[in-house]
PDB file of C-alpha atoms in Angstrom:
ATOM      1  CA  MET A1389     155.918 117.345  95.184  1.00 46.00           C
ATOM      2  CA  LYS A1390     156.481 117.784  98.935  1.00 47.00           C
ATOM      3  CA  SER A1391     157.006 114.056  99.388  1.00 46.00           C
ATOM      4  CA  ALA A1392     159.613 113.956  96.558  1.00 46.00           C
ATOM      5  CA  ILE A1393     161.605 116.779  98.179  1.00 43.00           C
ATOM      6  CA  PHE A1394     161.266 115.158 101.600  1.00 40.00           C
ATOM      7  CA  SER A1395     162.408 111.775 100.199  1.00 45.00           C
ATOM      8  CA  SER A1396     165.384 113.406  98.493  1.00 45.00           C
ATOM      9  CA  ALA A1397     166.378 115.196 101.704  1.00 41.00           C
ATOM     10  CA  ILE A1398     166.163 111.952 103.683  1.00 41.00           C
ATOM     11  CA  ALA A1399     168.326 110.172 101.091  1.00 43.00           C
ATOM     12  CA  ILE A1400     170.970 112.939 101.262  1.00 40.00           C
ATOM     13  CA  PHE A1401     171.072 112.853 105.077  1.00 39.00           C
ATOM     14  CA  ALA A1402     171.304 109.063 105.069  1.00 42.00           C
ATOM     15  CA  THR A1403     174.252 109.208 102.664  1.00 40.00           C
ATOM     16  CA  LEU A1404     176.009 111.822 104.799  1.00 37.00           C
ATOM     17  CA  ALA A1405     175.413 109.829 107.970  1.00 40.00           C
ATOM     18  CA  THR A1406     177.073 106.734 106.516  1.00 39.00           C
ATOM     19  CA  ALA A1407     180.134 108.819 105.575  1.00 40.00           C
ATOM     20  CA  LEU A1408     180.721 109.955 109.157  1.00 38.00           C
ATOM     21  CA  PRO A1409     183.649 108.336 110.969  1.00 41.00           C
ATOM     22  CA  THR A1410     182.678 105.704 113.482  1.00 44.00           C
ATOM     23  CA  ALA A1411     184.087 105.130 116.923  1.00 45.00           C
ATOM     24  CA  ALA A1412     186.703 102.434 117.357  1.00 45.00           C
ATOM     25  CA  PRO A1413     185.218  99.082 118.333  1.00 50.00           C
ATOM     26  CA  ALA A1414     185.076  98.392 122.057  1.00 53.00           C
ATOM     27  CA  GLY A1415     188.318  96.917 123.335  1.00 56.00           C
ATOM     28  CA  SER A1416     190.468  98.518 120.591  1.00 51.00           C
ATOM     29  CA  PRO A1417     193.641 100.048 121.965  1.00 58.00           C
ATOM     30  CA  ALA A1418     193.953 103.814 121.765  1.00 54.00           C
ATOM     31  CA  PRO A1419     196.778 105.149 119.600  1.00 55.00           C
ATOM     32  CA  PRO A1420     200.003 105.358 121.608  1.00 63.00           C
ATOM     33  CA  GLN A1421     200.699 108.717 123.211  1.00 70.00           C
ATOM     34  CA  VAL A1422     204.284 109.783 123.772  1.00 80.00           C
ATOM     35  CA  GLN A1423     204.673 111.175 127.260  1.00 95.00           C
ATOM     36  CA  VAL A1424     207.381 113.753 127.843  1.00 96.00           C
ATOM     37  CA  LEU A1425     208.965 113.018 131.211  1.00 96.00           C
ATOM     38  CA  GLN A1426     211.380 115.927 131.296  1.00 97.00           C
ATOM     39  CA  VAL A1427     212.369 118.893 129.129  1.00 97.00           C
ATOM     40  CA  ILE A1428     216.007 119.919 128.820  1.00 97.00           C
ATOM     41  CA  ASN A1429     216.463 123.490 127.623  1.00 96.00           C
ATOM     42  CA  SER A1430     219.700 124.716 126.119  1.00 97.00           C
ATOM     43  CA  SER A1431     222.494 125.711 128.453  1.00 96.00           C
ATOM     44  CA  ALA A1432     224.254 127.874 125.847  1.00 97.00           C
ATOM     45  CA  VAL A1433     223.535 129.354 122.421  1.00 98.00           C
ATOM     46  CA  VAL A1434     226.284 130.840 120.276  1.00 98.00           C
ATOM     47  CA  ASN A1435     225.390 132.572 117.017  1.00 98.00           C
ATOM     48  CA  ILE A1436     227.959 132.520 114.218  1.00 98.00           C
ATOM     49  CA  ASN A1437     227.735 134.798 111.197  1.00 97.00           C
ATOM     50  CA  GLU A1438     229.184 134.462 107.699  1.00 97.00           C
ATOM     51  CA  ASP A1439     229.471 138.256 107.317  1.00 97.00           C
ATOM     52  CA  THR A1440     231.785 138.462 110.348  1.00 97.00           C
ATOM     53  CA  PRO A1441     233.562 135.083 110.001  1.00 98.00           C
ATOM     54  CA  ASN A1442     236.283 135.739 112.592  1.00 98.00           C
ATOM     55  CA  ALA A1443     234.169 137.489 115.230  1.00 97.00           C
ATOM     56  CA  ALA A1444     233.387 135.450 118.344  1.00 97.00           C
ATOM     57  CA  LEU A1445     229.893 136.664 119.233  1.00 97.00           C
ATOM     58  CA  GLY A1446     229.855 134.753 122.535  1.00 97.00           C
ATOM     59  CA  ILE A1447     226.967 133.161 124.378  1.00 98.00           C
ATOM     60  CA  SER A1448     223.606 134.745 123.589  1.00 97.00           C
ATOM     61  CA  VAL A1449     220.084 134.644 125.012  1.00 97.00           C
ATOM     62  CA  THR A1450     218.728 134.562 121.438  1.00 97.00           C
ATOM     63  CA  GLY A1451     219.234 131.955 118.721  1.00 98.00           C
ATOM     64  CA  ILE A1452     219.319 133.348 115.180  1.00 98.00           C
ATOM     65  CA  VAL A1453     219.256 131.228 112.034  1.00 98.00           C
ATOM     66  CA  SER A1454     218.964 132.991 108.685  1.00 97.00           C
ATOM     67  CA  ARG A1455     220.080 133.137 105.080  1.00 96.00           C
ATOM     68  CA  THR A1456     219.544 136.030 102.671  1.00 94.00           C
ATOM     69  CA  ASN A1457     220.321 136.494  98.965  1.00 92.00           C
ATOM     70  CA  ASN A1458     222.226 133.191  98.639  1.00 90.00           C
ATOM     71  CA  GLY A1459     224.567 134.088 101.489  1.00 90.00           C
ATOM     72  CA  HIS A1460     224.763 136.108 104.684  1.00 95.00           C
ATOM     73  CA  ASN A1461     224.317 132.916 106.729  1.00 97.00           C
ATOM     74  CA  SER A1462     223.689 133.103 110.450  1.00 98.00           C
ATOM     75  CA  GLN A1463     223.731 129.790 112.282  1.00 98.00           C
ATOM     76  CA  ALA A1464     223.305 128.835 115.925  1.00 98.00           C
ATOM     77  CA  LEU A1465     225.368 126.403 117.971  1.00 98.00           C
ATOM     78  CA  VAL A1466     223.199 125.056 120.790  1.00 98.00           C
ATOM     79  CA  LYS A1467     224.524 123.180 123.832  1.00 98.00           C
ATOM     80  CA  PHE A1468     222.555 120.928 126.181  1.00 97.00           C
ATOM     81  CA  ASP A1469     223.775 119.619 129.541  1.00 97.00           C
ATOM     82  CA  PHE A1470     222.260 116.213 130.294  1.00 97.00           C
ATOM     83  CA  PRO A1471     221.817 115.379 133.979  1.00 97.00           C
ATOM     84  CA  ALA A1472     222.736 112.006 135.450  1.00 96.00           C
ATOM     85  CA  GLY A1473     220.098 109.284 135.532  1.00 95.00           C
ATOM     86  CA  LEU A1474     218.824 109.317 131.948  1.00 97.00           C
ATOM     87  CA  SER A1475     220.408 106.029 130.933  1.00 95.00           C
ATOM     88  CA  GLY A1476     217.763 103.785 129.362  1.00 96.00           C
ATOM     89  CA  TYR A1477     215.519 106.669 128.311  1.00 97.00           C
ATOM     90  CA  LYS A1478     214.932 108.040 124.822  1.00 98.00           C
ATOM     91  CA  CYS A1479     215.583 111.686 124.011  1.00 98.00           C
ATOM     92  CA  ARG A1480     214.049 113.669 121.160  1.00 98.00           C
ATOM     93  CA  LEU A1481     215.025 116.984 119.618  1.00 98.00           C
ATOM     94  CA  ALA A1482     212.040 119.328 119.387  1.00 98.00           C
ATOM     95  CA  PHE A1483     211.532 122.956 118.383  1.00 98.00           C
ATOM     96  CA  GLY A1484     208.841 125.393 119.451  1.00 97.00           C
ATOM     97  CA  SER A1485     207.869 128.893 120.534  1.00 96.00           C
ATOM     98  CA  PRO A1486     209.898 131.018 118.113  1.00 97.00           C
ATOM     99  CA  ALA A1487     210.200 134.762 118.728  1.00 97.00           C
ATOM    100  CA  HIS A1488     210.189 135.539 114.997  1.00 96.00           C
ATOM    101  CA  PHE A1489     210.127 133.612 111.725  1.00 97.00           C
ATOM    102  CA  GLY A1490     209.888 134.354 108.027  1.00 96.00           C
ATOM    103  CA  GLY A1491     210.512 132.821 104.627  1.00 96.00           C
ATOM    104  CA  SER A1492     210.275 129.033 104.483  1.00 94.00           C
ATOM    105  CA  GLY A1493     210.770 128.780 108.258  1.00 96.00           C
ATOM    106  CA  GLU A1494     212.684 125.560 107.631  1.00 97.00           C
ATOM    107  CA  ILE A1495     215.750 124.641 109.698  1.00 98.00           C
ATOM    108  CA  GLN A1496     218.050 121.616 109.965  1.00 98.00           C
ATOM    109  CA  MET A1497     219.910 120.201 112.951  1.00 98.00           C
ATOM    110  CA  TYR A1498     223.350 118.556 112.963  1.00 98.00           C
ATOM    111  CA  THR A1499     225.470 117.189 115.772  1.00 98.00           C
ATOM    112  CA  ILE A1500     228.811 118.933 116.083  1.00 97.00           C
ATOM    113  CA  GLY A1501     232.150 117.600 117.224  1.00 94.00           C
ATOM    114  CA  ASP A1502     232.810 119.622 120.373  1.00 95.00           C
ATOM    115  CA  ALA A1503     230.747 121.051 123.213  1.00 96.00           C
ATOM    116  CA  ASN A1504     233.172 123.968 123.742  1.00 96.00           C
ATOM    117  CA  ILE A1505     231.336 126.582 121.703  1.00 98.00           C
ATOM    118  CA  ALA A1506     231.666 129.821 123.712  1.00 97.00           C
ATOM    119  CA  SER A1507     234.422 131.265 121.491  1.00 97.00           C
ATOM    120  CA  ALA A1508     233.292 129.712 118.197  1.00 98.00           C
ATOM    121  CA  THR A1509     233.252 131.808 115.022  1.00 98.00           C
ATOM    122  CA  PHE A1510     231.923 131.111 111.542  1.00 98.00           C
ATOM    123  CA  SER A1511     235.448 130.225 110.358  1.00 97.00           C
ATOM    124  CA  GLN A1512     236.636 128.513 113.586  1.00 97.00           C
ATOM    125  CA  ARG A1513     233.957 126.204 114.954  1.00 96.00           C
ATOM    126  CA  PRO A1514     233.488 122.531 115.814  1.00 96.00           C
ATOM    127  CA  PHE A1515     233.057 120.296 112.784  1.00 96.00           C
ATOM    128  CA  ARG A1516     229.562 119.431 111.603  1.00 96.00           C
ATOM    129  CA  ASP A1517     228.978 115.720 112.161  1.00 96.00           C
ATOM    130  CA  GLN A1518     225.613 113.962 111.668  1.00 97.00           C
ATOM    131  CA  PHE A1519     222.336 115.215 110.237  1.00 98.00           C
ATOM    132  CA  LYS A1520     219.627 114.791 112.892  1.00 98.00           C
ATOM    133  CA  GLY A1521     216.486 116.189 111.254  1.00 98.00           C
ATOM    134  CA  SER A1522     214.603 119.252 110.113  1.00 98.00           C
ATOM    135  CA  PHE A1523     211.644 121.365 111.191  1.00 98.00           C
ATOM    136  CA  ARG A1524     209.380 123.917 109.536  1.00 98.00           C
ATOM    137  CA  VAL A1525     208.300 126.791 111.745  1.00 97.00           C
ATOM    138  CA  THR A1526     204.785 127.783 110.689  1.00 95.00           C
ATOM    139  CA  GLY A1527     203.407 129.417 113.816  1.00 94.00           C
ATOM    140  CA  TRP A1528     204.122 130.375 117.395  1.00 94.00           C
ATOM    141  CA  GLY A1529     203.702 126.861 118.853  1.00 96.00           C
ATOM    142  CA  GLU A1530     205.434 123.595 117.981  1.00 97.00           C
ATOM    143  CA  ALA A1531     207.295 123.374 114.683  1.00 97.00           C
ATOM    144  CA  GLU A1532     206.282 120.780 112.096  1.00 97.00           C
ATOM    145  CA  VAL A1533     208.724 117.873 111.680  1.00 98.00           C
ATOM    146  CA  VAL A1534     209.895 117.715 108.054  1.00 98.00           C
ATOM    147  CA  ASP A1535     212.504 114.967 108.502  1.00 98.00           C
ATOM    148  CA  GLY A1536     212.548 113.161 111.821  1.00 96.00           C
ATOM    149  CA  SER A1537     215.065 110.478 110.846  1.00 95.00           C
ATOM    150  CA  GLY A1538     217.526 111.300 113.636  1.00 97.00           C
ATOM    151  CA  LEU A1539     215.501 113.364 116.081  1.00 98.00           C
ATOM    152  CA  THR A1540     215.032 110.508 118.592  1.00 98.00           C
ATOM    153  CA  PHE A1541     218.102 108.924 120.176  1.00 97.00           C
ATOM    154  CA  ASP A1542     219.274 107.144 123.325  1.00 97.00           C
ATOM    155  CA  CYS A1543     219.751 109.698 126.083  1.00 97.00           C
ATOM    156  CA  PRO A1544     223.379 110.030 127.126  1.00 95.00           C
ATOM    157  CA  THR A1545     224.277 108.923 130.633  1.00 90.00           C
ATOM    158  CA  GLN A1546     225.428 112.429 131.523  1.00 94.00           C
ATOM    159  CA  GLY A1547     227.319 115.328 129.955  1.00 95.00           C
ATOM    160  CA  ALA A1548     226.970 117.782 127.110  1.00 97.00           C
ATOM    161  CA  LYS A1549     225.778 117.439 123.515  1.00 97.00           C
ATOM    162  CA  THR A1550     225.891 120.255 121.029  1.00 98.00           C
ATOM    163  CA  TYR A1551     224.015 120.901 117.794  1.00 98.00           C
ATOM    164  CA  GLU A1552     224.282 123.281 114.882  1.00 98.00           C
ATOM    165  CA  VAL A1553     221.021 124.790 113.587  1.00 98.00           C
ATOM    166  CA  VAL A1554     221.107 126.017 109.974  1.00 98.00           C
ATOM    167  CA  SER A1555     218.665 127.581 107.538  1.00 97.00           C
ATOM    168  CA  VAL A1556     217.113 125.597 104.693  1.00 96.00           C
ATOM    169  CA  GLY A1557     216.568 127.681 101.593  1.00 90.00           C
ATOM    170  CA  ASP A1558     217.122 131.333 100.886  1.00 92.00           C
ATOM    171  CA  ASN A1559     215.510 134.432 102.405  1.00 94.00           C
ATOM    172  CA  ASN A1560     214.668 132.575 105.566  1.00 96.00           C
ATOM    173  CA  GLU A1561     214.863 133.534 109.246  1.00 97.00           C
ATOM    174  CA  VAL A1562     214.025 131.808 112.533  1.00 98.00           C
ATOM    175  CA  VAL A1563     214.735 133.522 115.875  1.00 98.00           C
ATOM    176  CA  TRP A1564     214.067 132.233 119.403  1.00 98.00           C
ATOM    177  CA  TYR A1565     214.716 133.150 123.031  1.00 97.00           C
ATOM    178  CA  ALA A1566     216.760 130.309 124.478  1.00 93.00           C
ATOM    179  CA  ALA A1567     215.291 130.535 127.977  1.00 89.00           C
ATOM    180  CA  TRP A1568     211.795 129.481 126.862  1.00 89.00           C
ATOM    181  CA  GLY A1569     211.806 128.512 123.205  1.00 94.00           C
ATOM    182  CA  GLY A1570     213.676 127.147 120.250  1.00 97.00           C
ATOM    183  CA  LEU A1571     215.557 123.877 120.164  1.00 98.00           C
ATOM    184  CA  ARG A1572     215.065 121.654 123.207  1.00 98.00           C
ATOM    185  CA  ILE A1573     215.388 118.018 124.261  1.00 98.00           C
ATOM    186  CA  ASP A1574     212.298 116.059 125.348  1.00 98.00           C
ATOM    187  CA  VAL A1575     213.045 113.034 127.537  1.00 98.00           C
ATOM    188  CA  LEU A1576     210.585 110.247 126.727  1.00 97.00           C
TER     189      LEU A1576
END
């Protein structure tokens, strides 16, 4: 009886051991790691609100993106100033360290047609241009990339680029402090 139990236990352990992942063969290259060379934080954030469509809310230290009850949209216009010397590098939009989030936590990014956003309102703002990608905020660290189709691009030589951040879905909110969180540019 004892030997049958012992034999069965050995067979189970042997089966489990063969299911364990093995190390890569010697000489196999490690998966590529993307190294961030520089982080560019936003230089300006302007929140625009559907409930006050003609009110210029001005530059804020907090980005607010939300949608409630199929309306009441709050969107953020986010400006980045690119320093000289980035020609030939790749840039990537990234999102992390929210101050608050709720609902789906999903947001989309679009380029917009003008970097002059300080006096923008919900009804008078730069036109929305190209979809860049979307994120899902699920925790206090880095957001999960939902659609990364346009997140990586050639860094501009110098100057400003501006993005609009909008909510995906209803009853959703994502808030960040622009000085240390939210949308940023990683130089690769």
